[in-house]
PDB file of C-alpha atoms in Angstrom:
ATOM      1  CA  MET A   1      95.826 -64.998 -46.387  1.00 39.00           C
ATOM      2  CA  ALA A   2      94.621 -61.504 -48.171  1.00 36.00           C
ATOM      3  CA  SER A   3      95.976 -62.449 -51.137  1.00 38.00           C
ATOM      4  CA  SER A   4      94.385 -66.261 -50.965  1.00 39.00           C
ATOM      5  CA  CYS A   5      91.096 -64.153 -50.679  1.00 41.00           C
ATOM      6  CA  LEU A   6      91.026 -61.882 -53.448  1.00 37.00           C
ATOM      7  CA  LEU A   7      92.256 -64.826 -55.528  1.00 40.00           C
ATOM      8  CA  LEU A   8      88.661 -66.526 -54.634  1.00 40.00           C
ATOM      9  CA  ALA A   9      86.678 -63.112 -55.411  1.00 41.00           C
ATOM     10  CA  CYS A  10      88.237 -63.387 -58.474  1.00 40.00           C
ATOM     11  CA  VAL A  11      87.559 -67.017 -59.395  1.00 40.00           C
ATOM     12  CA  VAL A  12      83.944 -66.368 -57.983  1.00 39.00           C
ATOM     13  CA  ALA A  13      83.103 -63.293 -60.276  1.00 40.00           C
ATOM     14  CA  ALA A  14      84.421 -65.461 -63.385  1.00 41.00           C
ATOM     15  CA  VAL A  15      82.046 -67.669 -62.582  1.00 38.00           C
ATOM     16  CA  MET A  16      79.041 -65.500 -62.128  1.00 40.00           C
ATOM     17  CA  VAL A  17      80.311 -63.406 -65.322  1.00 36.00           C
ATOM     18  CA  SER A  18      80.537 -66.785 -67.172  1.00 36.00           C
ATOM     19  CA  ALA A  19      76.622 -67.823 -66.170  1.00 38.00           C
ATOM     20  CA  VAL A  20      75.366 -64.103 -67.004  1.00 41.00           C
ATOM     21  CA  SER A  21      76.894 -64.572 -70.533  1.00 39.00           C
ATOM     22  CA  CYS A  22      76.030 -68.339 -71.310  1.00 48.00           C
ATOM     23  CA  GLY A  23      72.832 -68.989 -73.867  1.00 49.00           C
ATOM     24  CA  PRO A  24      72.161 -67.422 -76.874  1.00 58.00           C
ATOM     25  CA  PRO A  25      71.994 -63.743 -76.915  1.00 70.00           C
ATOM     26  CA  LYS A  26      68.603 -62.268 -76.399  1.00 88.00           C
ATOM     27  CA  VAL A  27      67.116 -61.136 -80.048  1.00 91.00           C
ATOM     28  CA  PRO A  28      64.652 -57.587 -79.361  1.00 93.00           C
ATOM     29  CA  PRO A  29      61.708 -58.001 -81.055  1.00 94.00           C
ATOM     30  CA  GLY A  30      60.710 -56.443 -84.668  1.00 95.00           C
ATOM     31  CA  PRO A  31      58.078 -53.808 -85.422  1.00 95.00           C
ATOM     32  CA  ASN A  32      54.516 -54.965 -85.324  1.00 96.00           C
ATOM     33  CA  ILE A  33      53.151 -56.787 -88.132  1.00 95.00           C
ATOM     34  CA  THR A  34      50.246 -54.981 -89.464  1.00 94.00           C
ATOM     35  CA  ALA A  35      47.357 -55.837 -91.859  1.00 92.00           C
ATOM     36  CA  ALA A  36      49.938 -54.137 -94.808  1.00 88.00           C
ATOM     37  CA  TYR A  37      49.986 -57.476 -97.302  1.00 91.00           C
ATOM     38  CA  GLY A  38      51.901 -57.885 -99.693  1.00 88.00           C
ATOM     39  CA  LYS A  39      54.524 -60.631-101.789  1.00 91.00           C
ATOM     40  CA  GLN A  40      57.051 -59.784 -99.702  1.00 95.00           C
ATOM     41  CA  TRP A  41      59.177 -62.585 -96.948  1.00 97.00           C
ATOM     42  CA  LEU A  42      60.166 -62.025 -93.813  1.00 97.00           C
ATOM     43  CA  GLU A  43      62.594 -63.502 -91.962  1.00 98.00           C
ATOM     44  CA  ALA A  44      61.618 -65.883 -88.881  1.00 98.00           C
ATOM     45  CA  ARG A  45      62.998 -68.695 -86.671  1.00 98.00           C
ATOM     46  CA  GLY A  46      60.979 -71.487 -86.091  1.00 98.00           C
ATOM     47  CA  THR A  47      60.186 -74.044 -83.872  1.00 97.00           C
ATOM     48  CA  TRP A  48      57.808 -76.214 -82.804  1.00 97.00           C
ATOM     49  CA  TYR A  49      55.601 -77.267 -79.409  1.00 96.00           C
ATOM     50  CA  GLY A  50      52.915 -80.062 -78.158  1.00 95.00           C
ATOM     51  CA  LYS A  51      52.799 -83.307 -79.741  1.00 95.00           C
ATOM     52  CA  PRO A  52      54.229 -83.940 -82.704  1.00 96.00           C
ATOM     53  CA  LYS A  53      51.492 -84.663 -84.782  1.00 94.00           C
ATOM     54  CA  GLY A  54      49.220 -82.069 -82.721  1.00 94.00           C
ATOM     55  CA  ALA A  55      47.651 -78.658 -82.698  1.00 94.00           C
ATOM     56  CA  GLY A  56      49.867 -76.970 -79.841  1.00 92.00           C
ATOM     57  CA  PRO A  57      48.397 -76.404 -76.593  1.00 87.00           C
ATOM     58  CA  ASN A  58      47.377 -79.944 -74.676  1.00 85.00           C
ATOM     59  CA  ASP A  59      44.187 -78.807 -74.147  1.00 85.00           C
ATOM     60  CA  ASN A  60      43.446 -78.005 -77.622  1.00 85.00           C
ATOM     61  CA  GLY A  61      43.714 -73.958 -76.457  1.00 89.00           C
ATOM     62  CA  GLY A  62      46.216 -71.236 -75.878  1.00 94.00           C
ATOM     63  CA  ALA A  63      46.518 -67.495 -75.444  1.00 97.00           C
ATOM     64  CA  CYS A  64      43.633 -66.061 -77.831  1.00 97.00           C
ATOM     65  CA  GLY A  65      41.018 -68.083 -75.440  1.00 97.00           C
ATOM     66  CA  TYR A  66      39.998 -70.236 -78.170  1.00 95.00           C
ATOM     67  CA  LYS A  67      39.303 -73.893 -78.211  1.00 90.00           C
ATOM     68  CA  ASP A  68      39.517 -77.342 -80.108  1.00 91.00           C
ATOM     69  CA  VAL A  69      41.652 -75.700 -82.146  1.00 96.00           C
ATOM     70  CA  ASP A  70      42.498 -79.330 -83.336  1.00 96.00           C
ATOM     71  CA  LYS A  71      39.305 -79.435 -85.082  1.00 95.00           C
ATOM     72  CA  ALA A  72      37.902 -77.324 -88.037  1.00 96.00           C
ATOM     73  CA  PRO A  73      38.314 -74.782 -89.509  1.00 96.00           C
ATOM     74  CA  PHE A  74      41.779 -74.436 -87.918  1.00 96.00           C
ATOM     75  CA  LEU A  75      42.717 -78.419 -88.725  1.00 96.00           C
ATOM     76  CA  GLY A  76      45.730 -78.394 -86.176  1.00 97.00           C
ATOM     77  CA  MET A  77      47.360 -75.443 -88.562  1.00 98.00           C
ATOM     78  CA  ASN A  78      48.088 -72.938 -85.393  1.00 96.00           C
ATOM     79  CA  SER A  79      51.787 -71.428 -83.742  1.00 98.00           C
ATOM     80  CA  CYS A  80      52.068 -68.834 -81.239  1.00 98.00           C
ATOM     81  CA  GLY A  81      53.414 -65.455 -82.478  1.00 98.00           C
ATOM     82  CA  ASN A  82      56.513 -63.325 -80.596  1.00 97.00           C
ATOM     83  CA  ASP A  83      55.085 -60.146 -79.379  1.00 97.00           C
ATOM     84  CA  PRO A  84      54.880 -58.363 -82.875  1.00 97.00           C
ATOM     85  CA  ILE A  85      53.036 -61.076 -84.324  1.00 98.00           C
ATOM     86  CA  PHE A  86      51.071 -62.009 -81.249  1.00 97.00           C
ATOM     87  CA  LYS A  87      50.482 -58.198 -79.397  1.00 97.00           C
ATOM     88  CA  ASP A  88      49.051 -58.462 -76.466  1.00 96.00           C
ATOM     89  CA  GLY A  89      45.921 -60.835 -78.162  1.00 96.00           C
ATOM     90  CA  LYS A  90      44.920 -58.117 -80.964  1.00 96.00           C
ATOM     91  CA  GLY A  91      47.017 -60.900 -83.830  1.00 97.00           C
ATOM     92  CA  CYS A  92      44.757 -63.485 -82.546  1.00 98.00           C
ATOM     93  CA  GLY A  93      43.361 -64.438 -85.554  1.00 97.00           C
ATOM     94  CA  SER A  94      45.225 -63.113 -88.135  1.00 98.00           C
ATOM     95  CA  CYS A  95      46.594 -65.955 -91.160  1.00 98.00           C
ATOM     96  CA  PHE A  96      50.212 -66.362 -92.453  1.00 98.00           C
ATOM     97  CA  GLU A  97      52.305 -68.072 -94.718  1.00 98.00           C
ATOM     98  CA  VAL A  98      55.544 -70.008 -94.224  1.00 98.00           C
ATOM     99  CA  LYS A  99      57.550 -72.050 -95.302  1.00 98.00           C
ATOM    100  CA  CYS A 100      61.458 -73.111 -94.849  1.00 98.00           C
ATOM    101  CA  SER A 101      64.049 -73.968 -97.065  1.00 97.00           C
ATOM    102  CA  LYS A 102      66.501 -75.621 -95.150  1.00 96.00           C
ATOM    103  CA  PRO A 103      67.586 -77.941 -93.526  1.00 97.00           C
ATOM    104  CA  GLU A 104      66.468 -80.775 -96.129  1.00 97.00           C
ATOM    105  CA  ALA A 105      63.445 -81.759 -95.355  1.00 98.00           C
ATOM    106  CA  CYS A 106      62.276 -78.207 -95.872  1.00 98.00           C
ATOM    107  CA  SER A 107      59.825 -78.716 -99.142  1.00 98.00           C
ATOM    108  CA  ASP A 108      60.473 -74.499 -99.667  1.00 98.00           C
ATOM    109  CA  LYS A 109      56.463 -74.401-100.198  1.00 98.00           C
ATOM    110  CA  PRO A 110      54.158 -72.493 -97.744  1.00 98.00           C
ATOM    111  CA  VAL A 111      51.276 -73.042 -95.832  1.00 98.00           C
ATOM    112  CA  ILE A 112      48.463 -70.958 -93.677  1.00 98.00           C
ATOM    113  CA  ILE A 113      48.811 -71.164 -90.237  1.00 98.00           C
ATOM    114  CA  HIS A 114      46.231 -69.478 -87.572  1.00 98.00           C
ATOM    115  CA  ILE A 115      47.887 -67.142 -84.294  1.00 98.00           C
ATOM    116  CA  THR A 116      46.098 -69.023 -81.739  1.00 97.00           C
ATOM    117  CA  ASP A 117      48.833 -68.841 -78.864  1.00 97.00           C
ATOM    118  CA  MET A 118      51.855 -66.397 -78.048  1.00 97.00           C
ATOM    119  CA  ASN A 119      55.191 -67.291 -76.990  1.00 95.00           C
ATOM    120  CA  THR A 120      58.232 -64.944 -75.310  1.00 91.00           C
ATOM    121  CA  GLU A 121      61.628 -66.277 -76.428  1.00 89.00           C
ATOM    122  CA  PRO A 122      64.126 -63.676 -77.509  1.00 91.00           C
ATOM    123  CA  ILE A 123      65.438 -65.570 -80.027  1.00 94.00           C
ATOM    124  CA  ALA A 124      64.419 -63.645 -82.771  1.00 96.00           C
ATOM    125  CA  ALA A 125      62.907 -60.505 -83.994  1.00 97.00           C
ATOM    126  CA  TYR A 126      60.176 -63.046 -85.278  1.00 98.00           C
ATOM    127  CA  HIS A 127      59.866 -66.092 -83.920  1.00 98.00           C
ATOM    128  CA  PHE A 128      56.572 -68.510 -84.259  1.00 98.00           C
ATOM    129  CA  ASP A 129      56.718 -71.860 -82.471  1.00 98.00           C
ATOM    130  CA  LEU A 130      53.775 -73.417 -84.654  1.00 98.00           C
ATOM    131  CA  SER A 131      52.258 -76.798 -83.664  1.00 97.00           C
ATOM    132  CA  GLY A 132      53.904 -79.988 -84.034  1.00 97.00           C
ATOM    133  CA  HIS A 133      51.619 -80.591 -86.714  1.00 97.00           C
ATOM    134  CA  ALA A 134      52.171 -77.247 -88.658  1.00 98.00           C
ATOM    135  CA  PHE A 135      56.093 -77.627 -88.089  1.00 98.00           C
ATOM    136  CA  GLY A 136      55.800 -80.353 -90.134  1.00 98.00           C
ATOM    137  CA  ALA A 137      53.513 -78.965 -92.916  1.00 98.00           C
ATOM    138  CA  MET A 138      56.343 -77.073 -94.168  1.00 98.00           C
ATOM    139  CA  ALA A 139      58.472 -80.336 -94.557  1.00 98.00           C
ATOM    140  CA  LYS A 140      58.505 -82.286 -98.013  1.00 98.00           C
ATOM    141  CA  GLU A 141      56.069 -85.271 -98.227  1.00 97.00           C
ATOM    142  CA  GLY A 142      56.804 -87.865 -95.411  1.00 97.00           C
ATOM    143  CA  LYS A 143      59.650 -85.403 -94.166  1.00 98.00           C
ATOM    144  CA  ASP A 144      57.839 -83.900 -91.341  1.00 97.00           C
ATOM    145  CA  GLU A 145      59.612 -86.272 -88.689  1.00 97.00           C
ATOM    146  CA  GLU A 146      63.221 -85.853 -90.099  1.00 98.00           C
ATOM    147  CA  LEU A 147      62.405 -81.498 -90.441  1.00 98.00           C
ATOM    148  CA  ARG A 148      60.991 -81.602 -86.655  1.00 97.00           C
ATOM    149  CA  LYS A 149      63.958 -83.135 -85.348  1.00 97.00           C
ATOM    150  CA  ALA A 150      65.701 -79.945 -86.094  1.00 96.00           C
ATOM    151  CA  GLY A 151      63.480 -78.250 -83.548  1.00 92.00           C
ATOM    152  CA  ILE A 152      65.039 -75.025 -84.497  1.00 96.00           C
ATOM    153  CA  ILE A 153      64.977 -73.589 -87.857  1.00 98.00           C
ATOM    154  CA  ASP A 154      65.373 -70.308 -90.179  1.00 98.00           C
ATOM    155  CA  MET A 155      61.600 -69.863 -91.902  1.00 98.00           C
ATOM    156  CA  GLN A 156      59.956 -67.434 -93.686  1.00 98.00           C
ATOM    157  CA  PHE A 157      56.900 -65.688 -93.787  1.00 98.00           C
ATOM    158  CA  ARG A 158      53.737 -62.777 -95.096  1.00 98.00           C
ATOM    159  CA  ARG A 159      50.963 -62.333 -93.712  1.00 98.00           C
ATOM    160  CA  VAL A 160      48.072 -62.823 -95.902  1.00 97.00           C
ATOM    161  CA  ARG A 161      44.261 -62.781 -95.256  1.00 97.00           C
ATOM    162  CA  CYS A 162      42.276 -65.366 -93.785  1.00 97.00           C
ATOM    163  CA  LYS A 163      40.006 -67.178 -95.944  1.00 97.00           C
ATOM    164  CA  TYR A 164      37.010 -69.400 -94.148  1.00 96.00           C
ATOM    165  CA  PRO A 165      34.900 -72.136 -95.627  1.00 95.00           C
ATOM    166  CA  GLY A 166      31.312 -70.675 -97.049  1.00 93.00           C
ATOM    167  CA  GLU A 167      29.532 -72.342 -94.031  1.00 95.00           C
ATOM    168  CA  THR A 168      32.387 -70.665 -91.301  1.00 97.00           C
ATOM    169  CA  LYS A 169      30.407 -67.284 -89.974  1.00 98.00           C
ATOM    170  CA  VAL A 170      32.236 -65.267 -87.256  1.00 98.00           C
ATOM    171  CA  THR A 171      31.432 -66.903 -83.885  1.00 98.00           C
ATOM    172  CA  PHE A 172      30.762 -65.587 -80.358  1.00 98.00           C
ATOM    173  CA  HIS A 173      31.498 -67.586 -77.071  1.00 98.00           C
ATOM    174  CA  VAL A 174      29.727 -66.003 -74.034  1.00 98.00           C
ATOM    175  CA  GLU A 175      32.673 -66.477 -71.551  1.00 98.00           C
ATOM    176  CA  LYS A 176      31.531 -68.576 -67.978  1.00 97.00           C
ATOM    177  CA  GLY A 177      31.072 -66.320 -65.306  1.00 97.00           C
ATOM    178  CA  SER A 178      29.070 -63.970 -67.822  1.00 98.00           C
ATOM    179  CA  ASN A 179      25.660 -61.873 -66.525  1.00 97.00           C
ATOM    180  CA  PRO A 180      23.867 -58.794 -66.989  1.00 96.00           C
ATOM    181  CA  ASN A 181      26.511 -56.882 -65.141  1.00 97.00           C
ATOM    182  CA  TYR A 182      29.355 -58.416 -66.199  1.00 98.00           C
ATOM    183  CA  PHE A 183      29.635 -59.587 -70.321  1.00 98.00           C
ATOM    184  CA  ALA A 184      32.536 -61.372 -71.679  1.00 98.00           C
ATOM    185  CA  VAL A 185      32.991 -63.025 -75.377  1.00 98.00           C
ATOM    186  CA  LEU A 186      35.268 -64.300 -77.015  1.00 98.00           C
ATOM    187  CA  VAL A 187      34.998 -63.451 -80.784  1.00 98.00           C
ATOM    188  CA  LYS A 188      37.054 -66.184 -83.470  1.00 97.00           C
ATOM    189  CA  TYR A 189      36.434 -67.229 -87.445  1.00 98.00           C
ATOM    190  CA  VAL A 190      36.767 -62.901 -88.184  1.00 98.00           C
ATOM    191  CA  GLY A 191      37.504 -63.784 -92.127  1.00 97.00           C
ATOM    192  CA  GLY A 192      40.387 -60.472 -93.484  1.00 97.00           C
ATOM    193  CA  ASP A 193      42.587 -59.340 -91.293  1.00 97.00           C
ATOM    194  CA  GLY A 194      41.104 -62.472 -89.114  1.00 97.00           C
ATOM    195  CA  ASP A 195      42.044 -60.377 -85.951  1.00 96.00           C
ATOM    196  CA  VAL A 196      40.033 -58.303 -84.121  1.00 97.00           C
ATOM    197  CA  VAL A 197      40.677 -54.710 -82.287  1.00 97.00           C
ATOM    198  CA  LYS A 198      37.995 -53.372 -81.428  1.00 98.00           C
ATOM    199  CA  VAL A 199      34.131 -54.965 -80.333  1.00 98.00           C
ATOM    200  CA  GLU A 200      30.651 -53.530 -79.230  1.00 98.00           C
ATOM    201  CA  LEU A 201      27.908 -53.912 -78.203  1.00 98.00           C
ATOM    202  CA  LYS A 202      24.419 -52.914 -78.642  1.00 97.00           C
ATOM    203  CA  GLU A 203      21.209 -53.308 -76.945  1.00 96.00           C
ATOM    204  CA  LYS A 204      17.811 -54.200 -78.005  1.00 91.00           C
ATOM    205  CA  GLY A 205      15.916 -51.314 -79.142  1.00 91.00           C
ATOM    206  CA  SER A 206      18.666 -48.499 -78.306  1.00 94.00           C
ATOM    207  CA  GLU A 207      21.094 -46.487 -80.695  1.00 94.00           C
ATOM    208  CA  GLU A 208      23.976 -46.814 -78.356  1.00 96.00           C
ATOM    209  CA  TRP A 209      27.194 -48.625 -79.047  1.00 97.00           C
ATOM    210  CA  LYS A 210      28.595 -49.453 -76.318  1.00 97.00           C
ATOM    211  CA  PRO A 211      32.542 -49.863 -76.201  1.00 98.00           C
ATOM    212  CA  LEU A 212      33.878 -53.785 -74.938  1.00 98.00           C
ATOM    213  CA  ASN A 213      37.608 -53.380 -73.008  1.00 98.00           C
ATOM    214  CA  GLU A 214      39.482 -55.815 -74.191  1.00 97.00           C
ATOM    215  CA  SER A 215      40.231 -59.067 -71.375  1.00 97.00           C
ATOM    216  CA  TRP A 216      42.812 -61.180 -72.616  1.00 97.00           C
ATOM    217  CA  GLY A 217      43.498 -62.699 -75.784  1.00 97.00           C
ATOM    218  CA  ALA A 218      40.828 -62.858 -78.391  1.00 98.00           C
ATOM    219  CA  ILE A 219      37.824 -61.802 -75.028  1.00 98.00           C
ATOM    220  CA  TRP A 220      36.252 -58.485 -75.212  1.00 98.00           C
ATOM    221  CA  ARG A 221      34.189 -57.526 -71.575  1.00 98.00           C
ATOM    222  CA  ILE A 222      32.112 -54.920 -70.327  1.00 98.00           C
ATOM    223  CA  ASP A 223      31.654 -54.322 -66.925  1.00 97.00           C
ATOM    224  CA  THR A 224      28.526 -52.500 -66.045  1.00 95.00           C
ATOM    225  CA  PRO A 225      25.611 -50.965 -62.845  1.00 95.00           C
ATOM    226  CA  LYS A 226      22.964 -51.496 -65.221  1.00 94.00           C
ATOM    227  CA  PRO A 227      21.961 -55.048 -66.011  1.00 95.00           C
ATOM    228  CA  LEU A 228      22.139 -55.409 -69.764  1.00 95.00           C
ATOM    229  CA  LYS A 229      18.994 -56.409 -71.582  1.00 91.00           C
ATOM    230  CA  GLY A 230      19.321 -58.775 -74.775  1.00 92.00           C
ATOM    231  CA  PRO A 231      18.824 -59.255 -77.627  1.00 97.00           C
ATOM    232  CA  PHE A 232      22.849 -58.228 -78.827  1.00 96.00           C
ATOM    233  CA  SER A 233      23.707 -56.919 -81.864  1.00 98.00           C
ATOM    234  CA  LEU A 234      27.624 -56.719 -82.344  1.00 98.00           C
ATOM    235  CA  ARG A 235      30.070 -54.715 -83.771  1.00 98.00           C
ATOM    236  CA  VAL A 236      33.669 -55.521 -84.285  1.00 98.00           C
ATOM    237  CA  THR A 237      36.339 -53.866 -86.237  1.00 98.00           C
ATOM    238  CA  THR A 238      38.896 -55.607 -87.510  1.00 97.00           C
ATOM    239  CA  GLU A 239      42.672 -53.999 -87.844  1.00 96.00           C
ATOM    240  CA  SER A 240      41.832 -52.475 -91.768  1.00 95.00           C
ATOM    241  CA  ASP A 241      38.684 -50.664 -89.696  1.00 96.00           C
ATOM    242  CA  GLN A 242      36.217 -52.707 -91.632  1.00 96.00           C
ATOM    243  CA  LYS A 243      33.349 -52.909 -89.242  1.00 97.00           C
ATOM    244  CA  LEU A 244      31.289 -56.031 -89.557  1.00 97.00           C
ATOM    245  CA  VAL A 245      27.716 -56.093 -87.917  1.00 98.00           C
ATOM    246  CA  ALA A 246      26.021 -58.972 -86.095  1.00 98.00           C
ATOM    247  CA  ASN A 247      22.719 -58.500 -85.546  1.00 97.00           C
ATOM    248  CA  ASP A 248      20.657 -59.773 -82.736  1.00 97.00           C
ATOM    249  CA  VAL A 249      23.476 -62.429 -82.048  1.00 98.00           C
ATOM    250  CA  ILE A 250      22.981 -62.637 -78.362  1.00 98.00           C
ATOM    251  CA  PRO A 251      19.539 -63.658 -78.326  1.00 97.00           C
ATOM    252  CA  ASP A 252      17.208 -62.617 -74.786  1.00 95.00           C
ATOM    253  CA  ASN A 253      17.826 -65.634 -73.220  1.00 95.00           C
ATOM    254  CA  TRP A 254      21.655 -65.542 -73.670  1.00 97.00           C
ATOM    255  CA  LYS A 255      23.539 -68.115 -71.199  1.00 97.00           C
ATOM    256  CA  ALA A 256      27.019 -68.252 -69.997  1.00 97.00           C
ATOM    257  CA  ASP A 257      29.268 -70.394 -71.787  1.00 97.00           C
ATOM    258  CA  ALA A 258      27.470 -70.752 -74.610  1.00 97.00           C
ATOM    259  CA  LEU A 259      28.135 -70.430 -78.688  1.00 97.00           C
ATOM    260  CA  TYR A 260      26.141 -67.588 -80.423  1.00 98.00           C
ATOM    261  CA  LYS A 261      26.948 -68.370 -84.284  1.00 97.00           C
ATOM    262  CA  SER A 262      26.137 -64.924 -86.463  1.00 98.00           C
ATOM    263  CA  GLU A 263      25.529 -64.735 -90.328  1.00 97.00           C
ATOM    264  CA  ILE A 264      28.127 -62.479 -91.438  1.00 97.00           C
ATOM    265  CA  GLN A 265      31.549 -63.001 -92.807  1.00 96.00           C
ATOM    266  CA  VAL A 266      34.325 -61.463 -94.555  1.00 92.00           C
ATOM    267  CA  ASP A 267      33.633 -61.424 -98.487  1.00 77.00           C
TER     268      ASP A 267
END
């Protein structure tokens, strides 16, 4: 009886060990990708999500808080990034060249994608989970569907400066729920580094730049017991410490859930 119990315990233990060890091994994330631009290509793994020719999320949004990523200027060329790419939201808006040479459907020609979402699958030090459209864009002409069928591929990437059409300016979306004591703003379409590491607000007639706290994704917020009075100027700092000032970009009669386009952009 004792030997039978011991045998059963061994079988159960073996099953548990097998269950724990099944599946691909977890790969720790690589060092953060910074605003250091060069010619070197780094290795990554690529997957895709959403509709085969879609922009990624079903709501055309993502963990950065952007909306309408299927429309200009992103045009569906979007991707999730893992921790060293997404960087808790501070990687939102950054741009990368990506390409693949295998399988045979790959064109080995780089395309530019924007980070608009995040992923946490530990399958590689660097992992891009691209929109179906962006994934297919790495394929040879007419081979996009064949490439998507590969599911997961080895790919190469390097960070590049974001370049937007001349009419695209840094844009601010005042988030729902904002009021004179709570102001939250989404920052998007920043050229150059693309990402934002600091946002500050200055009220009309004041010399004080008040720092906003990072809320989530590309959204920044400030809570204040003293009501804020518009118009507001906003100062945005990118990862390489470039500062952009949008004077009086938020009018005195501003509204929540409204979009305000500045006149500034990185050259």
